[in-house]
Coordinates of C-alpha atoms in Angstrom, one line a residue:
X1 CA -11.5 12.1 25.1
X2 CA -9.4 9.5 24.6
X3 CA -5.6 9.8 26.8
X4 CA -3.5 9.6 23.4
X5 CA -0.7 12.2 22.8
X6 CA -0.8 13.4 19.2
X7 CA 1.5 16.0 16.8
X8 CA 0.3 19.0 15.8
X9 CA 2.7 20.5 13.1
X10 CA 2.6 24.2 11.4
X11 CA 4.1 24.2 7.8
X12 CA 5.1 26.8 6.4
X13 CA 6.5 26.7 3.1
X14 CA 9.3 29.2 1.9
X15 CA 12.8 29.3 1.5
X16 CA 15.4 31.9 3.3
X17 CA 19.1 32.5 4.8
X18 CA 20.1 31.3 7.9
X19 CA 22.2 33.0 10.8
X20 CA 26.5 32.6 10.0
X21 CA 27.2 28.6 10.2
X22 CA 23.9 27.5 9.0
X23 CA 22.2 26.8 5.7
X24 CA 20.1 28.8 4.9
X25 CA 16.7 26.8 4.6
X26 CA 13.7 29.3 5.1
X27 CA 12.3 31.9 3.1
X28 CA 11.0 33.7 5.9
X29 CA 14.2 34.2 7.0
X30 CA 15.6 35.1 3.7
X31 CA 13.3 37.9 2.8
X32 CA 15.0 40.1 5.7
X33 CA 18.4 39.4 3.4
X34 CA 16.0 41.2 0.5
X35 CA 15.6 44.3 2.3
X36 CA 19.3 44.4 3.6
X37 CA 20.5 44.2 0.0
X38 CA 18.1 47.3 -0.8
X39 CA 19.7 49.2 1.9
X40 CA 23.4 48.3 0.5
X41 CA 22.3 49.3 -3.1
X42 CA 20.8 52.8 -1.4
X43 CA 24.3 53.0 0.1
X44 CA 26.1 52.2 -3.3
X45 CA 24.2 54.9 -4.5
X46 CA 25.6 57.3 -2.1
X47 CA 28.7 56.6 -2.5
X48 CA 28.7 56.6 -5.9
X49 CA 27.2 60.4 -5.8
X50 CA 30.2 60.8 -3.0
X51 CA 32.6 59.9 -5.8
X52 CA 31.6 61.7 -8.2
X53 CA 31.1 64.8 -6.6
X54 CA 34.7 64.9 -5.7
X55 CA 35.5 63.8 -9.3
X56 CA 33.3 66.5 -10.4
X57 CA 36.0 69.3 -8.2
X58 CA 38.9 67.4 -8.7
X59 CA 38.3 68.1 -12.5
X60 CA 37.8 71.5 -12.1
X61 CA 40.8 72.0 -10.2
X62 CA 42.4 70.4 -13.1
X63 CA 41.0 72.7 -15.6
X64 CA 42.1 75.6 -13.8
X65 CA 45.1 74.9 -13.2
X66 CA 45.8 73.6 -16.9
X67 CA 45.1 76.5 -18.4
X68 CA 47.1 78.9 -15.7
X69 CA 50.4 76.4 -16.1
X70 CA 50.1 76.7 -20.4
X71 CA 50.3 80.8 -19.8
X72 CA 53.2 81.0 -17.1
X73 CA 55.1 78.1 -18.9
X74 CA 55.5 80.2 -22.4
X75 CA 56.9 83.0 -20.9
X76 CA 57.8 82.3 -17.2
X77 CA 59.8 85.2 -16.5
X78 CA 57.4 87.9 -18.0
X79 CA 54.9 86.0 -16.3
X80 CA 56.4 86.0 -12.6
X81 CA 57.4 90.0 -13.5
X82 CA 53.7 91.2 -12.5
X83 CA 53.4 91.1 -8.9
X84 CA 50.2 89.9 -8.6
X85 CA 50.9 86.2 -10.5
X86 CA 54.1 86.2 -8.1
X87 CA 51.2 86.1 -5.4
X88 CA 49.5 83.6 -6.1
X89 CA 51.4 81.2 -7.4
X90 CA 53.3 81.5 -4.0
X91 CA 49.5 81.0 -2.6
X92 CA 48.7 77.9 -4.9
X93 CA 51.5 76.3 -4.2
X94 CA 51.4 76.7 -0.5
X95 CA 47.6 76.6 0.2
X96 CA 45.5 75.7 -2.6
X97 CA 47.6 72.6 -3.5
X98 CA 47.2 71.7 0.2
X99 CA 43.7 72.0 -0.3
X100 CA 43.6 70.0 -3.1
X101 CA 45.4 67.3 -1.5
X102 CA 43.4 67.2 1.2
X103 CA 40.0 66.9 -1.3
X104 CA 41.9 63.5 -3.2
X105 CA 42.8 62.1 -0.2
X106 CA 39.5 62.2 1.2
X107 CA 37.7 58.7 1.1
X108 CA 33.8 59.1 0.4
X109 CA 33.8 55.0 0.4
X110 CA 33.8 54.9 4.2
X111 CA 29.7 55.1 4.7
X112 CA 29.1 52.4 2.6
X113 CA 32.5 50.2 3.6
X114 CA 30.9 50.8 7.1
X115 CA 27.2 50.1 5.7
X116 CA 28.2 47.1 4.8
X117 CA 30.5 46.0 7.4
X118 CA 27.4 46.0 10.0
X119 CA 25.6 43.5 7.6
X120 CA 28.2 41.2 6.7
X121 CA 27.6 39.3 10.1
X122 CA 24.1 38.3 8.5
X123 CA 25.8 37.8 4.9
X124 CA 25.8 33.9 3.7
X125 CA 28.8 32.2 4.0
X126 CA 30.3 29.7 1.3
X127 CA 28.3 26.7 3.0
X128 CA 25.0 28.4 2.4
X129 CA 26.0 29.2 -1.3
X130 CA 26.7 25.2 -1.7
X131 CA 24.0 24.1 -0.1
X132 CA 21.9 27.0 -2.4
X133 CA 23.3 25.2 -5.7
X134 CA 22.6 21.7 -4.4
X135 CA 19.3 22.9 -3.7
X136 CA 18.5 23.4 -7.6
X137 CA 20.5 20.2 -8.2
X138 CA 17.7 18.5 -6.0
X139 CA 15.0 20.3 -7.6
X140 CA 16.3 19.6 -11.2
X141 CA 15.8 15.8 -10.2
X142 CA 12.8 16.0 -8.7
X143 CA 11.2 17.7 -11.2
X144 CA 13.0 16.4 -14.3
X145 CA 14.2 20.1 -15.0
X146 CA 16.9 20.3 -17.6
X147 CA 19.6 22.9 -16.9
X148 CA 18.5 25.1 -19.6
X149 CA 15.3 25.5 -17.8
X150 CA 16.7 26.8 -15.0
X151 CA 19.2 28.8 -16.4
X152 CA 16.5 30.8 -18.9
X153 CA 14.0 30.8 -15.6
X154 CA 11.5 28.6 -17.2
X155 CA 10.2 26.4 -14.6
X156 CA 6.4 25.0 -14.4
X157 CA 4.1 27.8 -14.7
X158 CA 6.0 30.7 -13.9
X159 CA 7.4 33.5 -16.3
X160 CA 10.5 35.0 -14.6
X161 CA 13.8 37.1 -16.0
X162 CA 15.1 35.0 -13.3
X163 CA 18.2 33.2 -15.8
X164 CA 21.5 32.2 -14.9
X165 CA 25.2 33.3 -16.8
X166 CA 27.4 31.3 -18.1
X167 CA 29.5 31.8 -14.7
X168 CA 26.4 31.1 -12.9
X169 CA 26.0 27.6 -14.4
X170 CA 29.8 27.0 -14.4
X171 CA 29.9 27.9 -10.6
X172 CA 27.1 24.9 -10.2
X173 CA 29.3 22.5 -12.1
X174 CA 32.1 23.8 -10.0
X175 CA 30.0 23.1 -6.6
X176 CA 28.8 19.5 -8.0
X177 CA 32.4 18.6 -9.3
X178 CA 34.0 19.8 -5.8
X179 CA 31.8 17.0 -4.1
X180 CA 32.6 14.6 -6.9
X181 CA 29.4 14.4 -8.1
X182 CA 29.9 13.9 -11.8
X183 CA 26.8 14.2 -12.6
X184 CA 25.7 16.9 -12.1
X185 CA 28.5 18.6 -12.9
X186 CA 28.8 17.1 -16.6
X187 CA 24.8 18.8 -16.9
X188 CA 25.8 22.7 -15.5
X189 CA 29.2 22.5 -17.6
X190 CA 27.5 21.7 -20.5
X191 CA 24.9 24.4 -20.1
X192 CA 28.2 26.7 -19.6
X193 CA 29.6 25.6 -23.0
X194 CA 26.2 26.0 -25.0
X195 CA 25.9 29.6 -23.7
X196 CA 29.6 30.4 -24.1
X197 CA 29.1 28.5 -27.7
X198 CA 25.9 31.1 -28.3
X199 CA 28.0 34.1 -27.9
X200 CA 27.0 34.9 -24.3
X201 CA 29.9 36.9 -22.4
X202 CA 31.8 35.7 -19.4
X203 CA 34.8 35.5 -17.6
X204 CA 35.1 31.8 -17.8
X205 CA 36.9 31.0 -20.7
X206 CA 36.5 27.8 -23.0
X207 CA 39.3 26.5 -22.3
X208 CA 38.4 25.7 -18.6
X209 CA 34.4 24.8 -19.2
X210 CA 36.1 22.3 -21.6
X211 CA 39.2 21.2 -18.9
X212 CA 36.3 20.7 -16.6
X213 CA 33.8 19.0 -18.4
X214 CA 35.7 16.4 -20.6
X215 CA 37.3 15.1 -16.7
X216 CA 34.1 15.3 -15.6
X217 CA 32.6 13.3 -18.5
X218 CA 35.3 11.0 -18.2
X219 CA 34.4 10.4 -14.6
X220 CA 31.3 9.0 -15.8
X221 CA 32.3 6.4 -18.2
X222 CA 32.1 8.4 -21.6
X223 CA 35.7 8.1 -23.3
X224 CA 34.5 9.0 -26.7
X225 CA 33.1 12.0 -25.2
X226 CA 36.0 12.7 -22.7
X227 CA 38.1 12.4 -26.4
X228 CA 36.1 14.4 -28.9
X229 CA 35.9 17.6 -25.6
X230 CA 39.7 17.0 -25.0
X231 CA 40.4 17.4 -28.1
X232 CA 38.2 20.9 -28.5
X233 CA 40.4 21.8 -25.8
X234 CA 43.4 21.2 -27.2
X235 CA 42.3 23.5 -30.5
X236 CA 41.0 26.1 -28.2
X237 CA 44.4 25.9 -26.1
X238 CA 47.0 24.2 -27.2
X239 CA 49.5 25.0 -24.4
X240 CA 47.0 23.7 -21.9
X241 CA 48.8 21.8 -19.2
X242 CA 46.9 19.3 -18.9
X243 CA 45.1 18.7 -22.0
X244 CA 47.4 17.1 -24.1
X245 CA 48.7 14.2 -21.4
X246 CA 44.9 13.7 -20.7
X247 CA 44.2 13.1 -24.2
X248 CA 46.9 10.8 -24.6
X249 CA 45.6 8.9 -21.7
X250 CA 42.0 8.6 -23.0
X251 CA 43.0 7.1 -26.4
X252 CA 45.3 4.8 -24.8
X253 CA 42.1 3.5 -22.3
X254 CA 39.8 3.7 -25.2
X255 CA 42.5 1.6 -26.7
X256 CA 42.7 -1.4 -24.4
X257 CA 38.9 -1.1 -23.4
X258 CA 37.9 -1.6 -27.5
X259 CA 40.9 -4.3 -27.3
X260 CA 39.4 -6.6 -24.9
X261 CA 36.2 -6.5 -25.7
X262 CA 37.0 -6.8 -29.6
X263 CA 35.1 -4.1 -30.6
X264 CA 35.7 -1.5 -33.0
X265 CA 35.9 1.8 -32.5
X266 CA 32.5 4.0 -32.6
X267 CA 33.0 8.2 -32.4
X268 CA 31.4 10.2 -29.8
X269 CA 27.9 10.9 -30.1
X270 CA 27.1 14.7 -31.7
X271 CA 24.2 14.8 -29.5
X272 CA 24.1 17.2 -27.3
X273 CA 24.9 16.3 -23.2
X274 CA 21.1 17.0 -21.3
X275 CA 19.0 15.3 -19.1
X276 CA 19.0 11.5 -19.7
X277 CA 22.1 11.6 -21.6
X278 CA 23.7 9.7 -18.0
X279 CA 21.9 7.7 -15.7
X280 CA 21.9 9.2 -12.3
X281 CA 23.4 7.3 -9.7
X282 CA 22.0 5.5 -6.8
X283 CA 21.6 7.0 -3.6
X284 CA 20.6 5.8 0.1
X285 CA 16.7 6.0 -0.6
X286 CA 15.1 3.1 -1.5
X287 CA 11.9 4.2 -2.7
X288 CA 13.5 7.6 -4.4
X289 CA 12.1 6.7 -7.9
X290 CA 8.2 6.4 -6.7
X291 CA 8.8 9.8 -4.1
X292 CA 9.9 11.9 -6.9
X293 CA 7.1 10.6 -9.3
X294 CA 4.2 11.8 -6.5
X295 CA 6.4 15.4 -6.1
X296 CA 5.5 15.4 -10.0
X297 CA 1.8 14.2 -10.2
X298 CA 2.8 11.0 -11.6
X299 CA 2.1 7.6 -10.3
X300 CA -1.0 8.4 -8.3
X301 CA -2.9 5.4 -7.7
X302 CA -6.6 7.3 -7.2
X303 CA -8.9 4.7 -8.7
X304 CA -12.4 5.4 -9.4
X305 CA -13.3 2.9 -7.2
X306 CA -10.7 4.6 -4.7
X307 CA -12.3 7.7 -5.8
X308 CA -16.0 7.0 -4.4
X309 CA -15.6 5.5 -1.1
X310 CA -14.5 9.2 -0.3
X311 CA -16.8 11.8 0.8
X312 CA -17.2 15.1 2.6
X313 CA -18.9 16.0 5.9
X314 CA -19.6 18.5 9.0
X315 CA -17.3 17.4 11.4
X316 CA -18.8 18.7 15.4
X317 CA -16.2 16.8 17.6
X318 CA -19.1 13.9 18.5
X319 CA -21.3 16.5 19.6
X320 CA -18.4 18.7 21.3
X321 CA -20.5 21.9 22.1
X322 CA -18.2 24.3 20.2
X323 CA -18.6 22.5 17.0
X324 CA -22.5 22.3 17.1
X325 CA -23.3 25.9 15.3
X326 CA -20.1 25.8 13.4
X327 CA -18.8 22.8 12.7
X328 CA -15.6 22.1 10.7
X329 CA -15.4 21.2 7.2
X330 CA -14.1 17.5 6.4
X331 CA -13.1 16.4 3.7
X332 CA -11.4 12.4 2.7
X333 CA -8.0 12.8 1.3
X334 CA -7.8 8.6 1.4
X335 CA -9.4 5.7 2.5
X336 CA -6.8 3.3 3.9
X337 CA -5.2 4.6 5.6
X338 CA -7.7 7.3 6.5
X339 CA -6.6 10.5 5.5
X340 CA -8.8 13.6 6.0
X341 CA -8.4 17.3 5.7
X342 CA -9.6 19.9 7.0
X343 CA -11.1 23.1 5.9
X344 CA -11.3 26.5 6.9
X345 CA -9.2 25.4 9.7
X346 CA -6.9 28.4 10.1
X347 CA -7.8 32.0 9.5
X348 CA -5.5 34.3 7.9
X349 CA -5.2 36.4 10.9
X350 CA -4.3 33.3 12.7
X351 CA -1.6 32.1 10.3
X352 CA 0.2 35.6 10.6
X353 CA 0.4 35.8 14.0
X354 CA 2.0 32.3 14.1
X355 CA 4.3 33.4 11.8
X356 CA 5.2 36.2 13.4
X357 CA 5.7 34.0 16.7
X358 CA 8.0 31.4 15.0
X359 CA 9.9 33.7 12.5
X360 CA 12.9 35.0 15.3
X361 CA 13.2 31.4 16.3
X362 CA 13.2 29.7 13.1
X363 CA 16.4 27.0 13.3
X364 CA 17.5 24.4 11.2
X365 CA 15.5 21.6 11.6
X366 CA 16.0 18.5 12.8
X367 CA 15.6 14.9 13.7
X368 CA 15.8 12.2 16.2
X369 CA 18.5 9.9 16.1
X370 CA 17.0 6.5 16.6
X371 CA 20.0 4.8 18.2
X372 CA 20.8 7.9 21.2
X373 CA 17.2 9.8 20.7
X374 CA 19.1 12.9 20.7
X375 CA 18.2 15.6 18.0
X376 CA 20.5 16.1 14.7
X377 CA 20.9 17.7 11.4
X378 CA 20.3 15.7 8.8
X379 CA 21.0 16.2 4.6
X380 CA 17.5 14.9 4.1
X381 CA 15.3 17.2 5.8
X382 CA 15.5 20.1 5.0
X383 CA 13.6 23.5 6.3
X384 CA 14.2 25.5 9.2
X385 CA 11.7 24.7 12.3
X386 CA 10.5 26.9 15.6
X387 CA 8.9 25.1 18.7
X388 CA 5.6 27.3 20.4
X389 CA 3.9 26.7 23.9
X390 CA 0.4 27.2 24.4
X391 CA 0.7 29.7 27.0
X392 CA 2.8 32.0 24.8
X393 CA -0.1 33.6 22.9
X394 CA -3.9 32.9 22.8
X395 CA -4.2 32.5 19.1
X396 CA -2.1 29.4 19.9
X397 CA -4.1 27.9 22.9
X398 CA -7.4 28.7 20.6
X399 CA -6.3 26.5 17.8
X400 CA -4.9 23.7 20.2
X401 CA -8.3 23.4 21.7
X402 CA -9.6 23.5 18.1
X403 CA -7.8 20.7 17.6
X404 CA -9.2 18.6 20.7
X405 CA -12.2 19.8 19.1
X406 CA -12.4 18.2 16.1
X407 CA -9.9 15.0 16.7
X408 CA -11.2 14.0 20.5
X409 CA -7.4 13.9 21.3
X410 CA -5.6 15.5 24.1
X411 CA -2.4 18.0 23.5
X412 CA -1.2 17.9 27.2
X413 CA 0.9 15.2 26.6
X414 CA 1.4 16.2 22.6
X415 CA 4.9 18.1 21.7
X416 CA 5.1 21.5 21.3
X417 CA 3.5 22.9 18.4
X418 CA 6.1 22.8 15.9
X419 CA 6.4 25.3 12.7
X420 CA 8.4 24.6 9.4
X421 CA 9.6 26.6 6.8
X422 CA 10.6 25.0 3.7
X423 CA 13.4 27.1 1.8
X424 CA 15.2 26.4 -1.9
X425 CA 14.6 22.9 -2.4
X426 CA 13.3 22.3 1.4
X427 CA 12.5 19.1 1.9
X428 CA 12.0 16.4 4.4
X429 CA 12.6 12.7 2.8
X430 CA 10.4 10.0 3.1
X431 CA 10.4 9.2 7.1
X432 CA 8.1 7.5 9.5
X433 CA 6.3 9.9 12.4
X434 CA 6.2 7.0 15.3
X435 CA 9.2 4.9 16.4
X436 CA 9.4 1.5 15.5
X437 CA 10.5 -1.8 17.2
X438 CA 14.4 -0.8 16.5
X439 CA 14.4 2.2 17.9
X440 CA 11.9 2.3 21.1
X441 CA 13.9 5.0 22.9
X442 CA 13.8 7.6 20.2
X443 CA 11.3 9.5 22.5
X444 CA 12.2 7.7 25.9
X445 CA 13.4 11.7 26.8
X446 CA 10.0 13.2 25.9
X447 CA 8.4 10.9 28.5
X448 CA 5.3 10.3 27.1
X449 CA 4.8 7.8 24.6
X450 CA 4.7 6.9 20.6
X451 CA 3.1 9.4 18.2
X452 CA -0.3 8.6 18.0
X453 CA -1.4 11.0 15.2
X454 CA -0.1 13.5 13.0
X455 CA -1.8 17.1 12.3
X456 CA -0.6 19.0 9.3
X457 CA -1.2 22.4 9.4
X458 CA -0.8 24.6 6.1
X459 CA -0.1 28.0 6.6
X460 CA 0.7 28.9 2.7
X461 CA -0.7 28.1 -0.7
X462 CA 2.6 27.2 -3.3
X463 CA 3.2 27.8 -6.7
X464 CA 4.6 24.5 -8.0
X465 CA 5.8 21.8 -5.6
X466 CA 5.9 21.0 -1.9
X467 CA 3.2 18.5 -1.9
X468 CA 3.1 15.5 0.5
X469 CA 3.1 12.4 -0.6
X470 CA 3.3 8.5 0.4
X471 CA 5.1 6.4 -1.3
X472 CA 3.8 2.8 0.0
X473 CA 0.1 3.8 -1.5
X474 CA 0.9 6.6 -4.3
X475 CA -1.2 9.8 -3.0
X476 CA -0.2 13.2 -2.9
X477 CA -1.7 16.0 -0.9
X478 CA -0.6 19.5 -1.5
X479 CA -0.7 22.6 0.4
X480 CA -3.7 24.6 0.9
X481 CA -3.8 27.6 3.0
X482 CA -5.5 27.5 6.0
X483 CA -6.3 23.5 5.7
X484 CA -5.3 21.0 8.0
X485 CA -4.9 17.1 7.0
X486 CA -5.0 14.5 9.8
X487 CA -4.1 10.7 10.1
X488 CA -3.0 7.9 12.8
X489 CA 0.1 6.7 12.7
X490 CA -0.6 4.0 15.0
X491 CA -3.2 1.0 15.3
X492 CA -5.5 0.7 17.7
X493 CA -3.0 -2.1 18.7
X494 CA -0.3 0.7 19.4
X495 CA 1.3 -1.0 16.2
X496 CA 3.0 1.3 13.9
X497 CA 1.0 2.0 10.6
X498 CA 4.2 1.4 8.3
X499 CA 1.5 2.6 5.4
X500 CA 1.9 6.2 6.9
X501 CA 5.5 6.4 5.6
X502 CA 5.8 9.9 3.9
X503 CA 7.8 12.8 2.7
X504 CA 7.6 16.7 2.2
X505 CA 8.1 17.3 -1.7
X506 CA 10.8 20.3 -2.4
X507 CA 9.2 23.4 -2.8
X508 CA 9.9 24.3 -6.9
X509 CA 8.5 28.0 -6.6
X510 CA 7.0 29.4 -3.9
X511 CA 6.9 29.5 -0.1
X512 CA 5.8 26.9 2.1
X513 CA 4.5 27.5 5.7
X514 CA 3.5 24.5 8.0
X515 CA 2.6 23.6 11.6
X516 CA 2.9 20.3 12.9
X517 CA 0.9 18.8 16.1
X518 CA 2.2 15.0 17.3
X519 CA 0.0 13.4 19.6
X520 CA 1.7 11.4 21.5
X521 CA -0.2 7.5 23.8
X522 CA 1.2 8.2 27.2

């Protein structure tokens, strides 16, 4: 066996809410918010049957006491002359209007204002809402998914009544515009004004879809189109306080723009805003182009001639005695770099217990910082992780020595086993396992050594999404439940394989489990 450290790493794919302060990033998490929400709905119940109940006495108190005032009011002295109606209006007014008092004043809505209180602590906060919108954002642009699609709930293969208002999508152009990302924001407004413009009810008006969206299509260069909206808004309102210094503005910048570059003027297109209509901006990711093409299927570069220098085999360790009556299923991925996967790895017994294990610890996950090789947050990754010891369970020190089995490599020196769960839009951008030259004490703390290897556990099958994929030599590999995939991340040389750069695709629909083993040279 050879005295390498590698990484063994449990995925699992999903998406969920986090504890108060965090985003939520796991759906394993977030299904507990599910059942919380059916408990407040139970307790809305109540209290409704609370409040109407009293409504219900309250009315007939009214009744009652209608139709006694009508007869003592058209005669009130022949009425009060018989003893009896003396009596008890003396009683009514002294006991029964008491009584009635006491039945309006009493407040059914404290059960459920009390329900409710005890769960707020696990309620989102306005962070996790944010982070919840940017997550479609993210998805939209992976996936080249127009806002329509999302708002009507078609996404790839899936039939949903999943759809979002016309507040919904003006809430996302609210959340993009807040972080001045025009971009977006120009797409979710415009899906607000279509709907609005269909006859859909809301409680946005016009007026401010259009405030928002002509500023926001001014912000990215279109003054025709800033114009022709500001002008909309100025029919729809023309006491808006802004809209007629804005429009004055425009024309006057459209003015000097067509001015110096002695052109004529040319009106607004009448197509409609969509995907395309802008081009998205740069961001910080070199390669984000060719990443988001492998999320989609596109851009593979499996040759035929790629295609049969890959094979599948029984895989028995070398000969390791617990592989020779069953050995494990192995099957190429890729052939440089080698990438292999695993079958039949995990059983579903196995993968729920894990689960079970990691699900109370699940945490945001995150990553070394090169320059102090202390752990962080970061925007792109991410998915909510758990760290488990061998010695915590046996299911967990039977599938460590599995994996001895079948790769020859040691886990005494490897990390922890580490298990992910991908939430709405999870993700984990395209990143290098080992360290390289400019960071050599981003695992000085660890004490061990480099990442060696990488073991990818998949603890879920997904919908649509959440493959991984390498950039540098265009393949994809998506999730299989129970399969494992395996590769080195380091030459023999102790070199860093900069081939082996990769990236966890957002998960589009679904829920996305994974383990991850790093084995580690000493």
């Amino acid at each position: 066996m050879r005295n390498r450290v590698f990484c063994i790493s449990w995925v699992l794919l999903c998406c969920c809410w986090s504890t108060r302060g965090e985003i939520f990033t796991s759906i394993g998490q977030m299904t507990d918010l599910i059942h919380t929400e059916k408990e407040l709905v139970h307790s809305l119940r109540e209290y409704i049957k609370a409040e109407e109940s009293k409504l219900a006495a309250v009315k007939s108190w009214a009744s009652k006491l209608d139709a006694l005032t009508r007869l003592s009011t058209s005669d009130p002295e022949g009425y009060l002359a018989h003893p009896v109606n003396a009596y008890k209006l003396m009683k009514r007014l002294n006991t029964e209007w008491s009584e009635l008092e006491s039945l309006v004043l009493q407040n059914p809505s404290d059960g459920f204002i009390g329900n409710i209180s005890v769960h707020r602590q696990y309620f989102p906060d306005a962070e996790d809402e944010t982070g919840a919108a940017k997550a479609l954002m993210r998805l939209q642009d992976t996936y080249q998914l127009d806002s329509e699609a999302f708002s009507k709930g078609k996404l790839p293969g899936v039939h949903s009544n999943a759809v979002l208002t016309v507040d919904d999508c003006f809430d996302m152009g609210k959340t993009a515009y807040n972080d001045a990302d025009y971009y977006h924001a120009v797409l979710w407004f415009q899906q607000a004004l279509k709907q609005l413009d269909d006859g859909e009810e809301a409680v946005v008006t016009k007026a401010e879809i259009l405030d928002y969206l002509s500023y926001s299509v001014y912000q990215m260069g279109d003054i025709p189109r800033a114009i022709e909206l500001t002008r909309r808004l100025v029919a729809v309102d023309p006491s808006h306080e802004r809209a007629g210094g804005n429009l004055r503005y425009f024309e006057r910048l459209l003015s000097k723009q067509l001015n110096e570059m002695n052109q004529a003027y040319q009106p607004a297109s009448e197509e409609p805003i969509q995907l395309g209509t802008y081009t998205r901006p740069k961001d910080h990711l070199p390669e984000r182009e060719s990443y988001e093409a492998l999320c989609r299927g596109e851009g593979l570069q499996m040759t035929e001639a790629r295609r049969s220098r890959l094979f599948c085999r029984y895989q028995d360790g070398r000969g390791n005695p617990r592989l020779l009556l069953k050995p494990m299923k192995e099957e190429d991925e890729w052939d440089s770099p080698h990438i292999v996967r695993y079958l039949e790895m995990l059983s579903d017994e196995e993968i729920e217990k894990i689960k079970e294990l990691a699900k109370p610890r699940l945490a945001r996950a995150t990553v070394r910082d090169p320059k102090t090789g202390v752990l962080t947050t970061a925007n792109y990754r991410v998915s909510k992780s758990a760290w488990l010891e061998g010695e915590e369970d046996p299911v967990i020190e039977r599938v460590n020595q599995r994996i001895e089995d079948i790769t020859g490599l040691t886990v005494q020196t490897a990390e922890l086993l580490q298990v992910a769960n991908y939430g709405v839009g999870g993700q984990y951008e395209p990143h290098f396992d080992f360290s390289r030259k400019e960071e050599p004490d981003a695992f000085k703390r660890l004490g061990t050594g480099n990442r060696l290897a990488t073991f990818l556990n998949y603890m879920s099958d997904v919908e649509a999404g959440g493959a991984t994929v390498f950039p540098d030599f265009g393949a994809a590999i998506w999730p299989r439940k129970g399969t494992s995939v395996f590769w080195y991340n380091l030459f023999r040389s102790g070199e860093g394989d900069y081939r082996t750069r990769h990236a966890a695709c957002p998960v589009l629909v679904g829920s996305k489990w994974g383990k991850f083993r790093y084995v580690r040279k000493l």
